[in-house]
Coordinates of C-alpha atoms and ligand atoms in Angstrom, one line a residue:
X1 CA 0.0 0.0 0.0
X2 CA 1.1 3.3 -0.9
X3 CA 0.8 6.5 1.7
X4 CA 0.8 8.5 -1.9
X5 CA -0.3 7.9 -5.9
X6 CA 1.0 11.2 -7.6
X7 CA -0.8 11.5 -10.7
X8 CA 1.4 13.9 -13.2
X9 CA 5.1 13.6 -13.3
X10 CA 5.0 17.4 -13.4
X11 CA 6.4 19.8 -11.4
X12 CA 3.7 19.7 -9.0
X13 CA 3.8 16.1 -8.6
X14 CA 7.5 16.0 -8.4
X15 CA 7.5 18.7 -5.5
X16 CA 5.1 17.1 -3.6
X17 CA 6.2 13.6 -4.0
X18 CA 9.7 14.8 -3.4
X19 CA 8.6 15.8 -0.2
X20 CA 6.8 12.9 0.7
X21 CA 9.7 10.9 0.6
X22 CA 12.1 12.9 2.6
X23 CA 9.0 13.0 5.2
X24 CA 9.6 9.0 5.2
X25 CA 6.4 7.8 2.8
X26 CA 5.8 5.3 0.8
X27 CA 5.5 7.2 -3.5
X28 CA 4.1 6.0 -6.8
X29 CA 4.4 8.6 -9.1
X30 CA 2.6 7.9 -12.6
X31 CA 2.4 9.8 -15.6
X32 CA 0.3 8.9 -18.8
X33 CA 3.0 9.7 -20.9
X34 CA 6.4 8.4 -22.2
X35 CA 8.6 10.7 -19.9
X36 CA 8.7 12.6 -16.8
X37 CA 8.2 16.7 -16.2
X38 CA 5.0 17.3 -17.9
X39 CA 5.3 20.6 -20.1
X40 CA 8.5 21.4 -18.6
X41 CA 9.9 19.0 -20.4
X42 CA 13.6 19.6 -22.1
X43 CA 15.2 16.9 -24.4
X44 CA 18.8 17.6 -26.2
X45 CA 18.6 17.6 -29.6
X46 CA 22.2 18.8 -31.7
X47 CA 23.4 19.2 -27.8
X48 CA 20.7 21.8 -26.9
X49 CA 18.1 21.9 -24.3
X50 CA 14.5 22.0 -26.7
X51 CA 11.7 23.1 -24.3
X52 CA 9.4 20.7 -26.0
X53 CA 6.0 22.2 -24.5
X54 CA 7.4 25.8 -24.9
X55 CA 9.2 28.4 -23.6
X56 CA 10.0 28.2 -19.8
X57 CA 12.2 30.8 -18.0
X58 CA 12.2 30.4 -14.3
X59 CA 11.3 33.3 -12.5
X60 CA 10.3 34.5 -8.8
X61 CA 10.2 36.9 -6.3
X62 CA 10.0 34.1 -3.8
X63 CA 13.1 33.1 -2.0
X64 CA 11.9 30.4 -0.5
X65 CA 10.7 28.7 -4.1
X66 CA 13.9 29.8 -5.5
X67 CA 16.1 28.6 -2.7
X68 CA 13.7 25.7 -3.0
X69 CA 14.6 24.8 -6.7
X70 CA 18.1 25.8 -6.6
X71 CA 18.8 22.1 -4.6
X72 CA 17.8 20.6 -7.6
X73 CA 19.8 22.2 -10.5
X74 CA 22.0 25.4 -11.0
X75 CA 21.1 28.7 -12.9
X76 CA 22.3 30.6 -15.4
X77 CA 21.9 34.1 -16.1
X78 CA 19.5 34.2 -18.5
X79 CA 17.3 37.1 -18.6
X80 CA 13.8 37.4 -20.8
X81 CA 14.3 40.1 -23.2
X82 CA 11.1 39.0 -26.4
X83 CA 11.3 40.8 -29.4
X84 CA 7.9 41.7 -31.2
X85 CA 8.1 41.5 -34.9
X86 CA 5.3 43.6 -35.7
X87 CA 5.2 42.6 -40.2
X88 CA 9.2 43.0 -39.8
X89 CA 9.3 46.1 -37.8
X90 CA 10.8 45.2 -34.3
X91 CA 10.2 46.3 -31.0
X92 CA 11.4 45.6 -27.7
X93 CA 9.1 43.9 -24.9
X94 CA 8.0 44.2 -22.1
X95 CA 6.6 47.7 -22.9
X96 CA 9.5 49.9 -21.7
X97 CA 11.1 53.2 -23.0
X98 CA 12.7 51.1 -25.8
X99 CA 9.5 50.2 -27.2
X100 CA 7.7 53.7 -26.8
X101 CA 10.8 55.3 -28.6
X102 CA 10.9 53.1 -31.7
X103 CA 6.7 53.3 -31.5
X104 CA 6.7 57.3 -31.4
X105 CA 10.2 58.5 -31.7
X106 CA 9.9 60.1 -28.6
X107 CA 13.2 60.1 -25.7
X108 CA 11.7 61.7 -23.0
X109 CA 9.8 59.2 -20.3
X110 CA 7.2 62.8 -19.7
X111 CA 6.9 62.5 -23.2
X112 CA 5.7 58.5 -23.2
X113 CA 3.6 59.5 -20.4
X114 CA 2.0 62.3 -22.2
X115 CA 1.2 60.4 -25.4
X116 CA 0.1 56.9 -22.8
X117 CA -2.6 59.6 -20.8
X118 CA -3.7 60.8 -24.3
X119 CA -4.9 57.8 -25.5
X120 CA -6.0 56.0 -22.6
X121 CA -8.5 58.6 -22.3
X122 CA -10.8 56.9 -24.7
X123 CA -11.5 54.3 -21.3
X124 CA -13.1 55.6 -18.9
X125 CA -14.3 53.7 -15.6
X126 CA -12.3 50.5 -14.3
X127 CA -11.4 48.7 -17.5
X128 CA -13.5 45.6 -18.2
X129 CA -11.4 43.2 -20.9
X130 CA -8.6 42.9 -22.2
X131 CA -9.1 45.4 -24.6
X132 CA -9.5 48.2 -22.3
X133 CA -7.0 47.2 -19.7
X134 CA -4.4 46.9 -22.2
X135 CA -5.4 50.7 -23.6
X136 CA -5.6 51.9 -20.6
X137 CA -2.2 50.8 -19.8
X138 CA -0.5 51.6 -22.7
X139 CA -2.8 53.5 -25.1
X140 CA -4.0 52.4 -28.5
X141 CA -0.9 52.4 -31.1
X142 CA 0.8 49.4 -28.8
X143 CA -2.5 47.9 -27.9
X144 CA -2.9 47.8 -32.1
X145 CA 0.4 46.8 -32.9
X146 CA 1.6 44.4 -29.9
X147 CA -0.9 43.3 -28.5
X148 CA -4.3 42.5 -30.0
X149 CA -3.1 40.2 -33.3
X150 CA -0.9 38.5 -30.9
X151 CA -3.2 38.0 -28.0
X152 CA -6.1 36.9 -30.3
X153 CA -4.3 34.2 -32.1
X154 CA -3.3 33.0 -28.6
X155 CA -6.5 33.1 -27.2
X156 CA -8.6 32.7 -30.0
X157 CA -10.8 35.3 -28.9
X158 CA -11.4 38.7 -29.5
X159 CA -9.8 40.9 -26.6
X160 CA -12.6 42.3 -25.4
X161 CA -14.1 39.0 -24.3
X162 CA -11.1 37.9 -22.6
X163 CA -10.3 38.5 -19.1
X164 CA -8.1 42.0 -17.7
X165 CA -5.4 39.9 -15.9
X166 CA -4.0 38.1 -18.8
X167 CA -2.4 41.1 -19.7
X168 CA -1.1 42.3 -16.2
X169 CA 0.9 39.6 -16.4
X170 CA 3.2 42.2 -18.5
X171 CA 5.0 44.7 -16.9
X172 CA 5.1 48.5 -18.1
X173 CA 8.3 50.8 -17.7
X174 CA 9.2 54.4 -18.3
X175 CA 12.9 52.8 -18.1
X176 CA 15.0 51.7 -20.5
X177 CA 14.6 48.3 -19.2
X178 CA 13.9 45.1 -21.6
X179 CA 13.5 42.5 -18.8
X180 CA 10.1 40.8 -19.0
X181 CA 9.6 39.6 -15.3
X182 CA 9.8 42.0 -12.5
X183 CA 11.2 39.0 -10.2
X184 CA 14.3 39.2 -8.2
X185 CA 15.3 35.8 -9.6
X186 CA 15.3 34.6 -12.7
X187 CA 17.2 32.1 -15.2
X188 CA 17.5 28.6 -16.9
X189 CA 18.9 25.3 -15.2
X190 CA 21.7 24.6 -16.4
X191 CA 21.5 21.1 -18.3
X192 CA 17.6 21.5 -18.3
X193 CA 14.6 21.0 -16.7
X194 CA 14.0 17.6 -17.4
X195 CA 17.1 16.9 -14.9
X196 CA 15.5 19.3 -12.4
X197 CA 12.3 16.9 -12.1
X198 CA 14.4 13.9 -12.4
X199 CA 16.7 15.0 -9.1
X200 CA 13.7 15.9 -7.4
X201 CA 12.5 12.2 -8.2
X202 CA 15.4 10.3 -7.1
X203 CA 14.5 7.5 -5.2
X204 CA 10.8 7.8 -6.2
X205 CA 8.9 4.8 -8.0
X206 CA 7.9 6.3 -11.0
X207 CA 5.6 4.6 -13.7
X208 CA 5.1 6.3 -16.8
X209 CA 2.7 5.5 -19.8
X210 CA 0.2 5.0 -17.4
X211 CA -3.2 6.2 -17.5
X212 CA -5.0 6.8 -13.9
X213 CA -8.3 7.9 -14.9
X214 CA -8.1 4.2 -17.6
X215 CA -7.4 2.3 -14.2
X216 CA -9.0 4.5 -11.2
X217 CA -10.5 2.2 -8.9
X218 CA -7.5 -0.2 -9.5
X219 CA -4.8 3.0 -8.7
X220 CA -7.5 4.5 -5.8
X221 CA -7.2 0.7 -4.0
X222 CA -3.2 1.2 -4.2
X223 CA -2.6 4.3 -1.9
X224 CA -4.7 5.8 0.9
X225 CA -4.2 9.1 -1.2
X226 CA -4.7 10.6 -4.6
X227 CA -2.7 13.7 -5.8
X228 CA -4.2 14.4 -9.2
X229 CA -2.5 16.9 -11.7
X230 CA -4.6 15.8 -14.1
X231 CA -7.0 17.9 -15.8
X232 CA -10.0 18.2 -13.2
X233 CA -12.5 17.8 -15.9
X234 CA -11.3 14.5 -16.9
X235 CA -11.2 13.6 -13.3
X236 CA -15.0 13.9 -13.4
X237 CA -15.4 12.3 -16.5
X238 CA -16.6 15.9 -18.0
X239 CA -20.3 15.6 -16.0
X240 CA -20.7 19.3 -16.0
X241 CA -18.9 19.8 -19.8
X242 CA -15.4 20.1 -20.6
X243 CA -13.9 23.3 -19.9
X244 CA -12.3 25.0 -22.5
X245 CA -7.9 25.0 -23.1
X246 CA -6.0 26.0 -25.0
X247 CA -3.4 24.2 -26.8
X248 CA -0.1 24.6 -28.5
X249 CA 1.3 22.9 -31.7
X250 CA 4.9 23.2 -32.1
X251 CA 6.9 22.8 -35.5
X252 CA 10.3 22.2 -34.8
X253 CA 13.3 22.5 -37.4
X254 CA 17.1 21.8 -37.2
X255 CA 18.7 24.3 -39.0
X256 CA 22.5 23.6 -40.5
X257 CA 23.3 27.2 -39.3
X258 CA 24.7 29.0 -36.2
X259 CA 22.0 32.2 -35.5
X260 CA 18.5 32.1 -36.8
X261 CA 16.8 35.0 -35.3
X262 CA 19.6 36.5 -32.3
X263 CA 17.1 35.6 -29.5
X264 CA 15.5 33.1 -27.9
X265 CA 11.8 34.2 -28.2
X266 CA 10.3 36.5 -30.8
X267 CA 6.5 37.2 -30.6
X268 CA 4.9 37.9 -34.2
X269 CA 2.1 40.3 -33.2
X270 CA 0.8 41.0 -36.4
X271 CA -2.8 38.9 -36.6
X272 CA -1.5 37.5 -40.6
X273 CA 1.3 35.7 -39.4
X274 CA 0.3 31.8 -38.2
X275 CA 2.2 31.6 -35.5
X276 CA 2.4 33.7 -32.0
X277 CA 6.1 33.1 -31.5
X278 CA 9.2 31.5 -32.4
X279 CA 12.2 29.9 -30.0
X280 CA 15.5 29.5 -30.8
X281 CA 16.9 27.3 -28.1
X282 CA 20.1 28.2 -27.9
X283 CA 20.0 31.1 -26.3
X284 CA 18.6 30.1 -23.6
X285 CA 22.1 28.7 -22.9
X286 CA 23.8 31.7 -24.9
X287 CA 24.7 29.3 -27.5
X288 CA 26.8 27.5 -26.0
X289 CA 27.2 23.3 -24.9
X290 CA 28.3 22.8 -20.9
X291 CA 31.8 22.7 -22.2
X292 CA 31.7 26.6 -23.5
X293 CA 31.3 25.2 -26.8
X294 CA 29.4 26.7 -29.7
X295 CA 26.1 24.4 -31.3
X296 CA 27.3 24.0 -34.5
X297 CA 23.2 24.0 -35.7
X298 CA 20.2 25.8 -34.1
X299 CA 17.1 24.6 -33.4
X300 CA 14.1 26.6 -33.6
X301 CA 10.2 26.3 -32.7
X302 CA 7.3 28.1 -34.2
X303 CA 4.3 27.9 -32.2
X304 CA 0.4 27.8 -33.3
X305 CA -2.2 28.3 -30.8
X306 CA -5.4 26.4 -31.1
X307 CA -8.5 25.2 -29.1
X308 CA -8.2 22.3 -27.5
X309 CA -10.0 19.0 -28.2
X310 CA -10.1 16.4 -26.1
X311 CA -7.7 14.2 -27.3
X312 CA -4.8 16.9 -27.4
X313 CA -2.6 18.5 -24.5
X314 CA -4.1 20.9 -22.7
X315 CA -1.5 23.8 -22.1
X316 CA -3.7 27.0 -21.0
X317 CA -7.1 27.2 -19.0
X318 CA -9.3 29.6 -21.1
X319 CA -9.7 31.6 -17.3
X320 CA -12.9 34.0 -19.4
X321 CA -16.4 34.0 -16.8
X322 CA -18.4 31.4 -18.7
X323 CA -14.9 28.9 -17.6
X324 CA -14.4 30.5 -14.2
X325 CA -18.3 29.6 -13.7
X326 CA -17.9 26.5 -14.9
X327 CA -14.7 25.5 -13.3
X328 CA -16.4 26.4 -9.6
X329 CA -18.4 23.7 -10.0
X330 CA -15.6 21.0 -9.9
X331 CA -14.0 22.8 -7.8
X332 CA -16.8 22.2 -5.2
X333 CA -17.4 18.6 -6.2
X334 CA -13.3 18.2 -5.5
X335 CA -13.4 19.6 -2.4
X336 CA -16.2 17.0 -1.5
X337 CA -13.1 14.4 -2.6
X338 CA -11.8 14.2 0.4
X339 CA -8.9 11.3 -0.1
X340 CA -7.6 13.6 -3.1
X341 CA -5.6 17.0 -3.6
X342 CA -6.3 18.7 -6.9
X343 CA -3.0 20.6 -7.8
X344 CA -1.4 22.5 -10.4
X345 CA -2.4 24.5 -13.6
X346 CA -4.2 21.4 -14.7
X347 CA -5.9 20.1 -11.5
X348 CA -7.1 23.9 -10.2
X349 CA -7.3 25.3 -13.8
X350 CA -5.1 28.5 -13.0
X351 CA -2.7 29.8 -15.0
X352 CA -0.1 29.1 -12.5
X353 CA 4.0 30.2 -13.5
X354 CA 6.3 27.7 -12.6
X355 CA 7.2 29.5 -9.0
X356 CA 3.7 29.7 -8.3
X357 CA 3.2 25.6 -8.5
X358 CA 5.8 25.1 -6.7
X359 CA 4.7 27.2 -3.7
X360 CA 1.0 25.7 -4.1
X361 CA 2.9 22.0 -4.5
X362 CA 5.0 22.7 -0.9
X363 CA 2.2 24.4 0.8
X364 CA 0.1 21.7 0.1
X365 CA 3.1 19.4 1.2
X366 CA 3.5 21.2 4.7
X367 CA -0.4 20.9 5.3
X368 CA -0.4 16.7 4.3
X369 CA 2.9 15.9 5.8
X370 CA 3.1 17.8 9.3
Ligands
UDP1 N1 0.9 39.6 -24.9 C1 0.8 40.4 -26.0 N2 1.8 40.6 -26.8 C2 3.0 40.0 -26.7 C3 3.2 39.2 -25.5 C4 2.1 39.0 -24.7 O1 -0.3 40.9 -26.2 O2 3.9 40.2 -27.5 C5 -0.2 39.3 -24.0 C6 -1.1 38.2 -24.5 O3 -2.4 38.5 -24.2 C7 -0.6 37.0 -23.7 C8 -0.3 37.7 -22.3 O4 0.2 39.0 -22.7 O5 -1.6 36.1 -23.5 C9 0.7 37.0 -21.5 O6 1.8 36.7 -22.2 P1 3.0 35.8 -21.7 O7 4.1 36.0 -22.6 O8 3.2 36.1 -20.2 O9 2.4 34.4 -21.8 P2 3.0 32.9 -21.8 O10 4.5 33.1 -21.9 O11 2.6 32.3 -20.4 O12 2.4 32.2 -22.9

């Protein structure tokens, strides 16, 4: 008998189960698919670290997440810095003085402030969508240019039906300043992250290709209790309806040369374009193998949004109100669950950052395990 069945070889799941074990109990971690780290998931290809479920930078203002993680792998320096290729004009992201310059030729931070105030006066009241918070935080030539093609072939949803928060996830600067996250720590683990979720599963039992939810009242009569990762509609067999996600398709391409694009994420904003963004892995190491070596090739990524079908990976929760609404409802029938913890982006349908589910995996951890 197991104390614990982790269900998601995530990094939820890895945190927690990690946890369990030092605290002495008895593991089973088990994943559906063919490896561990759920979308975190790195694999070398020509020597580089592919992020095969997308981009992920670590970042956090949380010491006790980043001290938390740093056991587990060391950082390098990497620092976000997107580009927006806006149909081959490029500007620099976040939104900073870098941006409002090359947008309106201005110098002067009063002067980005001015033209901002100007056009955000078309909002008035507290700003309802998308739409209107991103105006009113950054007026209407960047909201045109930046932000709506590329948020509505992310979402695929016009941005006034989609929620205010997505976009104050971004921050906005009157610096000259091209860091994305406003965290105190920040970077990429060295050798990847599918080594980070490995170390933190040392020792653990781990069964992958395994399918809970094909074998539930086998796996529930195997541990005294359930941590799902799992998406919590599945969990309930969809009684209510499926919730909506999004999803991402990635083409990848090995390229016999040394420098595709000069950064690691650029974000095509323009609505034409198919795809919201391409990587180019290697600069998330600065090009370089462990050794200080330069790849030889690059790899890079283009990524298509699309709606997700069950059947395909859910990546985003679509977090509009007709979701939210929807999602409370499992939310109360898995609190009435009582031998099972719903956890991560999946399991609480949040659009958690990596520091966040880690936090949520170890408080969660500290409550079962004290
Ligand atoms: N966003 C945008 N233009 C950009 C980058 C982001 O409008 O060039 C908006 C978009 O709505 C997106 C949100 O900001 O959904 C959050 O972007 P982020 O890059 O944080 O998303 P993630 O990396 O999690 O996909």
């Amino acid at each position: 008998m197991y104390d614990y069945l982790v269900v998601g070889a995530g990094l939820y799941g890895a945190v927690f189960a990690c946890e369990a074990k030092k605290a002495g109990k008895k593991v089973l971690v088990i994943d559906k698919r063919e490896h561990i780290a759920g979308n975190v998931y790195t694999e070398k290809i020509e020597g580089i670290n592919v992020h095969k479920y997308g981009a992920h930078i670590f970042h956090t203002n949380n010491k006790k997440v980043w001290d938390y993680i740093g056991q587990f792998a060391e950082f390098n320096r990497f620092t976000n810095s997107p580009i927006a290729n806006y149909k081959g004009e490029i500007y620099s992201l976040p939104f900073n003085m870098f941006t409002f310059n090359k947008m309106w030729g201005i110098t002067a931070p009063k002067d980005a402030l001015k033209k901002i105030n100007n056009q955000k006066e078309e909002i008035t009241g507290t700003p309802k969508n998308l739409e209107e918070q991103a105006i009113n935080l950054v007026g209407r030539d960047i909201y045109e240019k930046l932000i709506k093609g590329y948020t509505e072939k992310q979402w695929g949803r016009a941005c006034n039906e989609l929620p205010a928060f997505i976009i104050k996830r971004l921050p906005v600067r009157f610096t000259f300043d091209n860091n994305y996250f406003n965290a105190l720590y920040q970077g990429i683990p060295i050798g990847g992250y599918t080594k980070v979720v490995s170390n933190m599963l040392e020792g653990t039992e781990v069964k992958l290709k395994t399918d809970y939810l094909e074998n539930k009242t086998y796996f529930d009569s195997i541990a005294r209790k359930i941590i799902y990762t799992g998406a919590v509609d599945a969990y309930f067999d969809y009684k209510f309806g499926p919730l909506m996600y999004r999803s991402v398709r990635f083409e990848n391409e090995i390229l016999n040369i040394q420098n595709f694009q000069g950064n690691a994420v650029v974000n095509y904003t323009d609505r034409e374009t198919p795809w919201t963004r391409i990587i180019e892995h290697k600069w998330f190491e600065f090009g370089k193998d462990e050794n200080g070596r330069d790849f030889p090739k690059t790899v890079i990524s283009r990524e298509y949004s699309s709606e997700w079908k069950i059947g395909n990976e859910p990546y985003y929760p679509v977090n509009d109100e007709a979701n939210s609404r929807l999602y409370e409802k499992y939310k109360k029938l898995a609190e009435q669950e009582s031998n099972v913890i719903f956890g991560g982006r999946l399991g609480e349908y949040r659009y958690y950052d990596m520091d966040e589910v880690i936090a949520s995996a170890l408080t969660a951890a500290e409550r079962e395990l004290k």
